[in-house]
Amino acid sequence: MRFDIVTIFPEFFDVLDISLLGRARKSGLIELGVHDLRDYTHDRHRTVDDTPYGGGAGMVMKPEPWGEALDSVLDDADDPLVIFPSPAGDVFTQQMARELSENAHLVFGCGRYEGIDHRVFDHTASRARVKLVSLGDYVLNGGEVAVMAMIEAIGRLVPGVIGNPASLVEESHEAGLLEYPSYTKPAVWRGIDVPPILLSGNHGAIERWRHEQQVERTRRVRPDLLDE
Ligand code: ADE
């Protein structure tokens, strides 16, 4: 799977060198291209923003550098999906991560300031599939943190990235439920026992207990998930 990111803060993504995704990149399961939007400007100050038409607070990202940067990423791409992180997008979920992981090539455009000139979305949509995606109902300073979260959630679903794929099936949100609580040795820690059922060796009973824990936890913390 290939990810391309257009941003004014390319160094933000240096952390993708480490951990699970770093290993996936070294082994070739994931390819990453990070592109500095300012490389597509032509003035001395490498300007990427300007005042909004119609007035108002803040600055808007200029269309020309975006057009050239996206041309450079998209020109030879085969059916890419372009994602613009935005609080005005569809909310990112595990289900969306799963669907997005089925694409061979995702391109992320990280907006800053008051956003990107809207013509960039329209023009990009005339040549590629485009999606606006929100991390949640709050406002970030730009798309970079949202893209980091999305790449981590999507990248770990790429076959081979996680050593034991069974761990993907059991985790929170995969069955519409939150995860059950986990314990390891020692059996007693600071006077607190591990639930005795987990030491019983009765795998059927353990499975039932874990499922009850998932349902109880979901009902308490996220009843909206049960309604769905
Ligand atoms: N950019 C600013 N806020 C955002 C959010 N909540 N999700 C995605 N991108 C954003």
PDB file of C-alpha atoms in Angstrom, residues 7 24 34 37 70 79 81 104 118 145-146 159 184 206 220:
ATOM      1  CA  THR A   7       1.956  19.196   3.929  1.00  0.00           C
ATOM      2  CA  ALA A  24       6.398  -2.237   7.471  1.00  0.00           C
ATOM      3  CA  VAL A  34       6.008  13.073   2.029  1.00  0.00           C
ATOM      4  CA  LEU A  37       3.782  22.081  -0.316  1.00  0.00           C
ATOM      5  CA  LEU A  70      -1.317  17.282  -6.440  1.00  0.00           C
ATOM      6  CA  ASP A  79      -6.847   5.019  -9.168  1.00  0.00           C
ATOM      7  CA  LEU A  81      -8.104   8.113  -3.366  1.00  0.00           C
ATOM      8  CA  ALA A 104      -3.688   0.534  -2.983  1.00  0.00           C
ATOM      9  CA  HIS A 118     -12.393  25.339  -2.265  1.00  0.00           C
ATOM     10  CA  VAL A 145      -2.292  15.004  13.426  1.00  0.00           C
ATOM     11  CA  ALA A 146      -5.449  13.622  11.813  1.00  0.00           C
ATOM     12  CA  PRO A 159      -1.989  -7.731   5.524  1.00  0.00           C
ATOM     13  CA  THR A 184      -0.902 -10.871  32.684  1.00  0.00           C
ATOM     14  CA  ILE A 206     -13.377 -17.619  29.562  1.00  0.00           C
ATOM     15  CA  ARG A 220     -21.581   1.614  30.316  1.00  0.00           C
TER      16      ARG A 220
END
